[in-house]
Steps between C-alpha positions, in 0.01 A plus 500: 500500500306404810310174485179531695217289368150613578197278479705184530276229351406249767358225283681573180720192488247223523260627241727664249777245505271205447322682224811622320746237607849514371644526152489758226860601421683359204771313683586134481145395587366715221744344257397149603133589464560637152685185405216277610248701306710484187527125537125476531519332842175491704613763755157571652390339824149364531373804689651754264297704260594735222314766697707457816680819600871522425696462824767730640733513797529878469158615619627565853795713390473835674683832462527737799258791490632736766826678432679822415430445128214327324536145376474416131791714381824323591300188593570210259251515213249212506321354197190720490472877502239768453478876517163656581445874488223682686331835517461608863138593586563632852318829543700641790849467649342297780356261243845472343646401836225240537575367153868445578420344838256248352736429212782433745284264705396304191854472362628383838239224510523394134879475498519305826193279453239378743138399537237761412219543753182298460203729445125447508413312176238765436790739440762490225796286610801677646728361233453432129606137556734474203772349718261292712391544865856583613695774322851375425772767466653337190800734504272799440630854521292810428700818441315831527605809304334835435472706182553871442122548471457425873683827566233719345274731702284231661697410810752780555793280402636721221784664700621155597530341155822303438744722315512291180149354490330599175216372288642253247584677177481349153829394345576486129377145433204507741137454399355544844137403556348730766304213654829319575693791647566683826296479821499635856616169646676198358516159664757252378401141584763226486441137603541141392169479314270734304204392713668628816548841339141510378373389841685789663384754243136398542534517879628858482236603246229357725630654823546855364205561264449862609871585499657334195389452139697260282638688200703235316691183569755286320590147600824328409711193561857378506577159350677260740825356367659162551730476801857438383722381788826693517378769261431855630136613488394624159257773400158411364420552134262759368259448210772600255687188611787691663596494865359804678680617811859423407740740673217616729655643820513239774238550773751342737742788447374711788725797428388510137132470595540792740658701221276423202166388649423655838446869578753597766450726805758750371346532152308801372172307522242581770586343834187283498618330179814348656515124434259534209587468132373596156307243298481511119240272340475444126268269307709426190334307223726271292427443131591135534386389154736749334779412744466127436556562128818703559837326441682392814811706427283810465316425825833462681638821350188688610522372857880476526505150649512142381147364507580145613728582792417860583872582483614839372646487150857472626413254778407137550251509790219726609704607801785642293488878516481687170827675417498757222848641554646302209198551278470880465352478149241241595626229266426228756220660704324764286503847647119500490456155659243503778735407782768744383262792490333407831835475678797628296729420793676832463626724775198625692245261353491306827290790633219382269472147635151372580369183662274318252220262605316412176233242416383367163136555412261341251161665455347296219456616142474850356220607267743456211562136590842543659615363833475767769817416691773701657683610811364641824811705571547609861809682626602663825748780556578772753502768229239469224669757276847345523355151484222392265445833324867538402525136389181526294620818328818316397283223353286738293548409135662160562446225235296300753220757467388324180397205716362659818239762590447636853125541553458569873646534848584785732749658735445456874677550831519188714421583860735418789429177684270438796705481819261304722134426578441860611634643174331523159592568139533870420515603865814709467354691204164557667663616822722742307189640331310524829236251385597253770624563850808323632383183665174501301 
């Protein structure tokens, strides 16, 4: 992936670093701080206030924007995520081109950071100010994908629809709420903090009022875990208390990513879609009160892993691969355990691998007084039918369904990346459809 950084912030260091100076992280310093608080020591300096902002040394982290593929897919997952879905309001193909060009310009700026222009105070400010006078990149990525509905009669894109892009169908355990489903365009935001994601979303909403209408959004987070020297990285836990992401394909395995994530030039997909991928989004509510009252051995049998370690039932660590060859009757790992159904590890099942990128969500309390918590499931694959759809069909009827309920989401196609400053998101599609001219 090329690493060209537009809008390099000139004054970003002095302001942002002093304001957000070092820390966060739960390393040795975090442990010492916790210890002092437990002991009741007077840790505050004279100029400290309970309203002082938490400090971070991660606000200047920056992911490349330009490249063959979009960022935010194989990029390491940061602590805060969000998916926002939009209806496209563009009236003409030319308006659609303008929408993608403005969107590209905003994403390039927001992910690289910089100082917004100063406008006449009689006008609304250029920036919403959530991050202060200088926009810090904060490890932000914004990944743009398009839904099947964008290929209707409005823009002449129908003949160019990705071969496997469909409107998300309802599976057996779904209770889909229309207001939380589908969309012409999805944007996946990932960064170190929820405020950075919200800042970016509000910027895009403000800059494209005549072209995009927000349809739904779902925020999520990933809990940081304690650094353990000498221990391989571990997956984060979901709101069921189990590690989520164990046995996920490694994003560092380039050959595997080419095979299971990225659309290849020699595939049966349209030529413009090369280097794109399919995105499956699911908002899956967890019935956590019921789950918390379920015996541990039953929870582990339902998932197929030990809760404390994340290890498969025949293993000792999370990184041990499940092996069902000596357990054909499911006496150790039940045949209907979640991980066994999702990936039976039989001949041919490797064709159904997907790259998961989930976040936990917590939306408050339902009208019935239950916690509204769950999983913002996001997965990428080069073939939607062989990937998520096949895996989900295998999971239909699993015991875990008693504790979860998918309520929203959608299927989208993630556009190829933006090559350079003259390129823009969706260009290859719009050129194929004749809506944009080469070099436009």
